[in-house]
DNA sequence: TCCATATTCAACCGGCAAGTTAAGCAAAGC
DNA sequence: GCTTTGCTTAACTTGCCGGTTGAATATGGA
Protein backbone atom coordinates (compact mmCIF):
# COMPACT_ATOMS: atom_id res chain seq x y z
CA UNK A 1 0.00 0.00 0.00
CA UNK A 2 1.38 3.38 -1.07
CA UNK A 3 -0.04 4.83 2.15
CA UNK A 4 -1.03 8.43 2.52
CA UNK A 5 1.46 11.27 2.46
CA UNK A 6 4.53 10.17 4.36
CA UNK A 7 5.34 12.50 7.24
CA UNK A 8 8.13 15.01 7.20
CA UNK A 9 9.52 12.96 10.07
CA UNK A 10 9.85 9.97 7.78
CA UNK A 11 11.26 11.93 4.88
CA UNK A 12 13.90 13.86 6.76
CA UNK A 13 15.06 10.94 8.83
CA UNK A 14 15.31 8.89 5.67
CA UNK A 15 17.52 11.60 4.21
CA UNK A 16 19.61 11.84 7.37
CA UNK A 17 21.55 8.71 6.49
CA UNK A 18 24.47 9.06 4.07
CA UNK A 19 24.02 5.55 2.72
CA UNK A 20 20.42 6.30 1.86
CA UNK A 21 21.33 9.59 0.24
CA UNK A 22 23.94 7.78 -1.79
CA UNK A 23 21.32 5.28 -2.89
CA UNK A 24 19.05 8.09 -4.03
CA UNK A 25 21.94 9.52 -5.98
CA UNK A 26 22.46 6.21 -7.71
CA UNK A 27 18.81 5.84 -8.54
CA UNK A 28 18.86 9.32 -10.00
CA UNK A 29 20.82 7.88 -12.89
CA UNK A 30 18.90 4.70 -13.40
CA UNK A 31 16.48 2.19 -11.93
CA UNK A 32 18.28 -0.65 -10.21
CA UNK A 33 17.74 -4.08 -8.72
CA UNK A 34 18.32 -4.44 -4.99
CA UNK A 35 21.47 -6.49 -5.41
CA UNK A 36 22.95 -3.91 -7.72
CA UNK A 37 22.10 -1.12 -5.35
CA UNK A 38 23.91 -3.02 -2.62
CA UNK A 39 27.02 -3.73 -4.67
CA UNK A 40 29.05 -0.56 -4.02
CA UNK A 41 28.49 -0.64 -0.26
CA UNK A 42 30.38 -2.52 2.39
CA UNK A 43 27.34 -3.47 4.39
CA UNK A 44 25.29 -6.62 4.04
CA UNK A 45 22.54 -7.02 1.51
CA UNK A 46 20.04 -7.24 4.32
CA UNK A 47 21.11 -3.85 5.58
CA UNK A 48 20.60 -2.30 2.16
CA UNK A 49 17.27 -4.01 1.88
CA UNK A 50 16.23 -2.28 5.08
CA UNK A 51 17.50 1.07 3.84
CA UNK A 52 15.41 0.64 0.73
CA UNK A 53 12.39 -0.17 2.86
CA UNK A 54 12.94 3.05 4.79
CA UNK A 55 13.20 5.05 1.58
CA UNK A 56 10.05 3.42 0.25
CA UNK A 57 8.17 4.11 3.47
CA UNK A 58 9.20 7.74 3.17
CA UNK A 59 7.81 7.79 -0.35
CA UNK A 60 11.19 8.57 -1.85
CA UNK A 61 11.43 5.46 -3.97
CA UNK A 62 9.09 2.81 -5.32
CA UNK A 63 9.91 -0.88 -5.52
CA UNK A 64 8.19 -3.04 -8.03
CA UNK A 65 8.74 -6.72 -8.55
CA UNK A 66 9.19 -8.08 -12.02
CA UNK A 67 10.04 -11.72 -12.03
CA UNK A 68 12.35 -12.40 -9.16
CA UNK A 69 13.95 -9.02 -9.44
CA UNK A 70 12.68 -6.04 -7.51
CA UNK A 71 13.32 -2.81 -9.31
CA UNK A 72 13.92 0.31 -7.30
CA UNK A 73 13.06 3.62 -8.86
CA UNK A 74 13.17 7.16 -7.66
CA UNK A 75 9.89 8.80 -6.71
CA UNK A 76 10.80 12.41 -7.31
CA UNK A 77 7.57 13.77 -5.95
CA UNK A 78 8.45 12.24 -2.63
CA UNK A 79 10.71 15.16 -1.93
CA UNK A 80 8.18 17.74 -2.85
CA UNK A 81 6.67 18.36 0.57
CA UNK A 82 10.00 18.48 2.26
CA UNK A 83 11.27 20.80 -0.40
CA UNK A 84 8.32 23.10 -0.03
CA UNK A 85 8.85 23.13 3.70
CA UNK A 86 12.50 24.01 3.42
CA UNK A 87 12.10 26.67 0.82
CA UNK A 88 10.11 28.65 3.32
CA UNK A 89 13.20 29.49 5.29
CA UNK A 90 15.14 32.21 3.59
CA UNK A 91 14.16 32.79 0.03
CA UNK A 92 16.82 31.05 -1.97
CA UNK A 93 17.06 32.05 -5.54
CA UNK A 94 15.84 29.27 -7.83
CA UNK A 95 18.47 26.62 -7.50
CA UNK A 96 21.09 26.17 -10.11
CA UNK A 97 21.74 22.72 -11.48
CA UNK A 98 25.48 23.25 -11.58
CA UNK A 99 25.41 23.67 -7.83
CA UNK A 100 23.69 20.37 -7.61
CA UNK A 101 26.13 18.56 -9.81
CA UNK A 102 29.03 19.85 -7.77
CA UNK A 103 27.23 18.80 -4.68
CA UNK A 104 26.57 15.31 -5.86
CA UNK A 105 30.20 14.87 -6.69
CA UNK A 106 31.29 16.06 -3.26
CA UNK A 107 28.58 14.48 -1.22
CA UNK A 108 28.45 11.10 -2.83
CA UNK A 109 31.84 9.46 -2.43
CA UNK A 110 29.53 6.62 -1.48
CA UNK A 111 29.44 4.42 1.56
CA UNK A 112 31.99 4.29 4.37
CA UNK A 113 34.17 7.33 4.68
CA UNK A 114 31.42 9.66 3.59
CA UNK A 115 30.87 11.90 6.55
CA UNK A 116 33.49 11.26 9.22
CA UNK A 117 32.28 11.17 12.79
CA UNK A 118 34.48 13.92 14.27
CA UNK B 1 33.20 28.23 16.94
CA UNK B 2 30.93 28.36 13.89
CA UNK B 3 32.73 25.28 12.58
CA UNK B 4 32.95 24.50 8.91
CA UNK B 5 29.96 23.55 6.81
CA UNK B 6 27.74 21.26 8.86
CA UNK B 7 27.17 17.94 7.15
CA UNK B 8 23.99 16.97 5.41
CA UNK B 9 23.80 14.27 8.05
CA UNK B 10 23.57 16.89 10.75
CA UNK B 11 21.11 19.06 8.88
CA UNK B 12 18.67 16.37 7.88
CA UNK B 13 18.70 14.62 11.21
CA UNK B 14 18.11 17.95 12.90
CA UNK B 15 15.10 18.44 10.65
CA UNK B 16 13.82 14.94 11.31
CA UNK B 17 12.44 15.88 14.70
CA UNK B 18 9.01 17.55 14.80
CA UNK B 19 9.85 19.55 17.90
CA UNK B 20 12.89 20.99 16.20
CA UNK B 21 10.96 21.80 13.06
CA UNK B 22 8.37 23.53 15.20
CA UNK B 23 11.11 25.56 16.83
CA UNK B 24 12.40 26.64 13.44
CA UNK B 25 8.88 27.66 12.54
CA UNK B 26 8.68 29.80 15.64
CA UNK B 27 12.01 31.43 15.00
CA UNK B 28 10.89 32.21 11.51
CA UNK B 29 8.64 34.85 13.00
CA UNK B 30 11.02 36.29 15.54
CA UNK B 31 14.18 35.78 17.53
CA UNK B 32 13.47 34.26 20.91
CA UNK B 33 15.07 33.51 24.25
CA UNK B 34 15.51 29.87 25.18
CA UNK B 35 12.86 29.99 27.88
CA UNK B 36 10.34 31.48 25.47
CA UNK B 37 11.13 28.86 22.87
CA UNK B 38 10.46 26.21 25.47
CA UNK B 39 7.18 27.67 26.66
CA UNK B 40 4.74 26.06 24.20
CA UNK B 41 6.18 22.58 24.60
CA UNK B 42 5.43 19.97 27.19
CA UNK B 43 8.99 18.84 27.63
CA UNK B 44 11.53 20.17 30.10
CA UNK B 45 13.59 23.24 29.47
CA UNK B 46 16.71 21.10 29.41
CA UNK B 47 15.27 19.04 26.58
CA UNK B 48 14.60 22.16 24.53
CA UNK B 49 18.06 23.40 25.33
CA UNK B 50 19.44 20.22 23.79
CA UNK B 51 17.23 20.59 20.73
CA UNK B 52 18.56 24.09 20.28
CA UNK B 53 22.10 22.80 20.56
CA UNK B 54 21.37 20.28 17.83
CA UNK B 55 19.93 22.97 15.59
CA UNK B 56 22.93 25.19 16.24
CA UNK B 57 25.35 22.36 15.49
CA UNK B 58 23.54 21.83 12.22
CA UNK B 59 23.99 25.49 11.42
CA UNK B 60 20.27 26.11 11.31
CA UNK B 61 20.19 28.64 14.12
CA UNK B 62 22.63 30.85 15.92
CA UNK B 63 22.58 31.50 19.65
CA UNK B 64 24.05 34.67 21.01
CA UNK B 65 24.15 35.70 24.61
CA UNK B 66 23.15 39.21 25.56
CA UNK B 67 23.11 39.71 29.28
CA UNK B 68 21.74 36.60 30.87
CA UNK B 69 19.49 35.87 27.99
CA UNK B 70 20.56 33.77 25.05
CA UNK B 71 18.84 34.79 21.88
CA UNK B 72 18.10 32.19 19.27
CA UNK B 73 17.86 33.31 15.70
CA UNK B 74 17.29 31.52 12.47
CA UNK B 75 20.29 31.01 10.20
CA UNK B 76 18.50 30.81 6.88
CA UNK B 77 21.60 29.93 4.93
CA UNK B 78 21.90 26.81 7.01
CA UNK B 79 19.29 25.18 4.85
CA UNK B 80 20.90 26.16 1.64
CA UNK B 81 23.05 23.09 1.06
CA UNK B 82 20.28 20.73 1.97
CA UNK B 83 17.92 22.62 -0.27
CA UNK B 84 20.32 22.52 -3.17
CA UNK B 85 20.74 18.82 -2.65
CA UNK B 86 17.03 18.17 -2.63
CA UNK B 87 16.22 20.31 -5.59
CA UNK B 88 18.29 18.02 -7.71
CA UNK B 89 15.68 15.31 -7.53
CA UNK B 90 12.89 16.15 -9.88
CA UNK B 91 12.87 19.75 -10.97
CA UNK B 92 10.19 21.35 -8.90
CA UNK B 93 8.93 24.61 -10.14
CA UNK B 94 10.13 27.49 -8.00
CA UNK B 95 8.26 27.04 -4.80
CA UNK B 96 5.27 29.12 -3.96
CA UNK B 97 5.11 30.84 -0.61
CA UNK B 98 1.41 30.13 -0.21
CA UNK B 99 2.22 26.44 -0.24
CA UNK B 100 4.63 27.08 2.53
CA UNK B 101 2.17 29.02 4.66
CA UNK B 102 -0.39 26.26 4.32
CA UNK B 103 2.25 23.80 5.22
CA UNK B 104 3.35 25.60 8.32
CA UNK B 105 -0.21 25.73 9.52
CA UNK B 106 -0.68 22.01 8.99
CA UNK B 107 2.69 20.85 10.11
CA UNK B 108 3.10 22.99 13.18
CA UNK B 109 0.30 22.12 15.59
CA UNK B 110 3.32 22.20 17.91
CA UNK B 111 4.52 19.73 20.43
CA UNK B 112 2.81 16.48 21.44
CA UNK B 113 0.29 15.18 18.98
CA UNK B 114 2.21 16.48 16.02
CA UNK B 115 3.00 13.39 13.98
CA UNK B 116 1.36 10.35 15.46
CA UNK B 117 3.48 7.23 15.62
CA UNK B 118 1.32 4.96 13.54
C1' DT C 1 26.19 40.35 49.34
C1' DC C 2 22.32 37.49 48.54
C1' DC C 3 18.64 35.96 45.67
C1' DA C 4 16.20 35.19 41.59
C1' DT C 5 16.38 34.37 36.69
C1' DA C 6 18.28 32.11 32.54
C1' DT C 7 20.56 28.39 30.71
C1' DT C 8 23.53 24.50 30.55
C1' DC C 9 25.83 20.23 32.36
C1' DA C 10 25.98 15.56 34.21
C1' DA C 11 24.20 11.23 35.04
C1' DC C 12 20.97 8.24 34.03
C1' DC C 13 17.08 5.51 31.52
C1' DG C 14 14.17 3.49 27.80
C1' DG C 15 13.57 3.04 23.07
C1' DC C 16 14.60 2.87 18.55
C1' DA C 17 17.66 2.46 14.52
C1' DA C 18 21.30 0.26 12.01
C1' DG C 19 24.19 -3.41 11.74
C1' DT C 20 25.01 -8.48 11.91
C1' DT C 21 24.01 -13.64 10.72
C1' DA C 22 20.98 -17.23 9.63
C1' DA C 23 16.86 -18.84 8.02
C1' DG C 24 12.82 -18.36 4.94
C1' DC C 25 10.36 -17.52 0.38
C1' DA C 26 9.72 -16.84 -4.38
C1' DA C 27 10.83 -17.13 -9.14
C1' DA C 28 13.95 -19.18 -12.94
C1' DG C 29 16.78 -22.60 -14.81
C1' DC C 30 18.52 -27.24 -15.31
C1' DG D 1 11.82 -31.66 -8.57
C1' DC D 2 16.05 -29.78 -7.01
C1' DT D 3 19.21 -25.84 -7.03
C1' DT D 4 20.46 -21.31 -7.69
C1' DT D 5 19.50 -16.55 -7.58
C1' DG D 6 17.20 -12.47 -5.50
C1' DC D 7 15.36 -10.56 -1.70
C1' DT D 8 13.09 -10.26 2.94
C1' DT D 9 12.30 -11.68 7.78
C1' DA D 10 13.71 -12.92 12.32
C1' DA D 11 16.44 -12.61 16.27
C1' DC D 12 19.90 -10.40 18.34
C1' DT D 13 23.59 -6.67 19.63
C1' DT D 14 25.11 -2.16 19.97
C1' DG D 15 24.96 2.66 20.07
C1' DC D 16 22.72 6.90 19.75
C1' DC D 17 18.80 9.95 20.86
C1' DG D 18 15.29 12.16 23.37
C1' DG D 19 13.62 12.49 27.69
C1' DT D 20 14.12 13.13 32.84
C1' DT D 21 15.95 15.27 37.34
C1' DG D 22 19.16 17.75 39.99
C1' DA D 23 23.26 20.36 40.43
C1' DA D 24 26.23 23.91 38.40
C1' DT D 25 27.16 28.39 36.21
C1' DA D 26 26.32 33.13 34.92
C1' DT D 27 24.13 37.44 35.02
C1' DG D 28 21.09 41.15 36.90
C1' DG D 29 18.65 43.23 40.61
C1' DA D 30 17.52 44.38 45.60
Coordinates of N, CA, C and O (backbone and C1' of nucleotides) in Angstrom, one line a residue, chain B residues 19 38 41-51 111-112, chain C residues 8-14, chain D residues 17-23:
Chain B
X19 N 9.6 18.5 16.9 CA 9.8 19.6 17.9 C 10.8 20.6 17.3 O 10.6 21.8 17.4
X38 N 10.9 27.4 24.8 CA 10.5 26.2 25.5 C 9.0 26.3 25.9 O 8.3 25.2 26.0
X41 N 6.0 24.0 24.6 CA 6.2 22.6 24.6 C 6.0 22.0 26.0 O 6.1 22.6 27.0
X42 N 5.7 20.7 25.9 CA 5.4 20.0 27.2 C 6.7 19.6 27.9 O 6.8 19.3 29.1
X43 N 7.8 19.4 27.1 CA 9.0 18.8 27.6 C 9.8 19.8 28.5 O 9.5 21.0 28.5
X44 N 10.7 19.3 29.2 CA 11.5 20.2 30.1 C 12.3 21.2 29.3 O 12.6 21.0 28.1
X45 N 12.7 22.2 30.1 CA 13.6 23.2 29.5 C 14.9 22.6 29.0 O 15.4 23.0 27.9
X46 N 15.4 21.7 29.8 CA 16.7 21.1 29.4 C 16.6 20.4 28.1 O 17.5 20.5 27.2
X47 N 15.5 19.7 27.8 CA 15.3 19.0 26.6 C 15.3 20.0 25.4 O 16.0 19.8 24.4
X48 N 14.6 21.1 25.6 CA 14.6 22.2 24.5 C 16.0 22.7 24.3 O 16.4 22.9 23.2
X49 N 16.7 22.9 25.4 CA 18.1 23.4 25.3 C 18.9 22.5 24.4 O 19.7 22.9 23.6
X50 N 18.7 21.2 24.6 CA 19.4 20.2 23.8 C 19.0 20.3 22.3 O 19.9 20.3 21.4
X51 N 17.7 20.4 22.1 CA 17.2 20.6 20.7 C 17.9 21.8 20.1 O 18.3 21.7 18.9
X111 N 4.4 20.7 19.4 CA 4.5 19.7 20.4 C 3.9 18.4 20.2 O 3.7 17.9 19.1
X112 N 3.4 17.8 21.3 CA 2.8 16.5 21.4 C 2.2 15.8 20.2 O 3.0 15.1 19.5
Chain C
dT8 P 21.3 27.1 26.6 O5' 22.3 26.2 27.5 C5' 23.6 26.8 27.8 C4' 24.2 26.0 28.9 C3' 24.6 24.6 28.4 O3' 26.0 24.4 28.7 C1' 23.5 24.5 30.5
dC9 P 26.8 23.1 28.1 O5' 26.9 22.2 29.4 C5' 27.4 22.8 30.6 C4' 27.5 21.7 31.7 C3' 27.9 20.3 31.2 O3' 28.9 19.8 32.1 C1' 25.8 20.2 32.4
dA10 P 29.6 18.5 31.8 O5' 28.9 17.5 32.8 C5' 28.5 17.9 34.1 C4' 27.9 16.7 34.9 C3' 28.3 15.3 34.3 O3' 28.5 14.4 35.4 C1' 26.0 15.6 34.2
dA11 P 29.1 13.0 35.2 O5' 27.9 12.0 35.5 C5' 27.1 12.3 36.7 C4' 25.8 11.5 36.7 C3' 26.0 10.1 36.1 O3' 25.4 9.2 37.0 C1' 24.2 11.2 35.0
dC12 P 25.5 7.6 36.8 O5' 24.1 7.3 36.2 C5' 22.9 7.7 37.0 C4' 21.7 7.7 36.1 C3' 21.5 6.3 35.4 O3' 20.4 5.7 36.0 C1' 21.0 8.2 34.0
dC13 P 20.1 4.2 35.5 O5' 18.9 4.3 34.5 C5' 17.7 5.1 34.9 C4' 16.7 5.2 33.8 C3' 16.6 3.8 33.1 O3' 15.2 3.6 32.9 C1' 17.1 5.5 31.5
dG14 P 14.7 2.1 32.5 O5' 14.0 2.4 31.1 C5' 13.0 3.4 31.0 C4' 12.6 3.6 29.6 C3' 12.4 2.3 28.8 O3' 11.2 2.5 28.0 C1' 14.2 3.5 27.8
Chain D
dC17 P 22.7 10.7 17.9 O5' 21.1 10.8 17.7 C5' 20.3 9.6 17.8 C4' 19.0 10.0 18.5 C3' 18.9 11.4 19.0 O3' 17.5 11.8 19.0 C1' 18.8 10.0 20.9
dG18 P 17.1 13.3 18.9 O5' 16.0 13.4 20.0 C5' 14.9 12.5 19.9 C4' 14.3 12.4 21.3 C3' 14.1 13.7 22.0 O3' 12.8 13.8 22.5 C1' 15.3 12.2 23.4
dG19 P 12.2 15.1 23.2 O5' 12.3 14.8 24.7 C5' 11.3 13.9 25.3 C4' 11.8 13.3 26.6 C3' 12.0 14.3 27.7 O3' 10.8 14.7 28.3 C1' 13.6 12.5 27.7
dT20 P 11.0 15.8 29.5 O5' 11.7 15.0 30.7 C5' 11.0 13.8 31.2 C4' 11.8 13.3 32.4 C3' 12.1 14.3 33.4 O3' 11.3 14.2 34.6 C1' 14.1 13.1 32.8
dT21 P 11.2 15.4 35.6 O5' 12.5 15.2 36.5 C5' 12.7 14.0 37.2 C4' 14.0 14.1 37.9 C3' 14.1 15.3 38.9 O3' 14.6 14.9 40.1 C1' 16.0 15.3 37.3
dG22 P 14.7 15.8 41.3 O5' 16.2 16.3 41.3 C5' 17.2 15.3 41.3 C4' 18.6 15.9 41.3 C3' 18.6 17.2 42.2 O3' 19.9 17.2 42.8 C1' 19.2 17.7 40.0
dA23 P 20.3 18.4 43.8 O5' 21.6 19.0 43.3 C5' 22.7 18.0 43.0 C4' 23.6 18.7 42.0 C3' 24.3 19.9 42.5 O3' 25.7 19.9 42.2 C1' 23.3 20.4 40.4

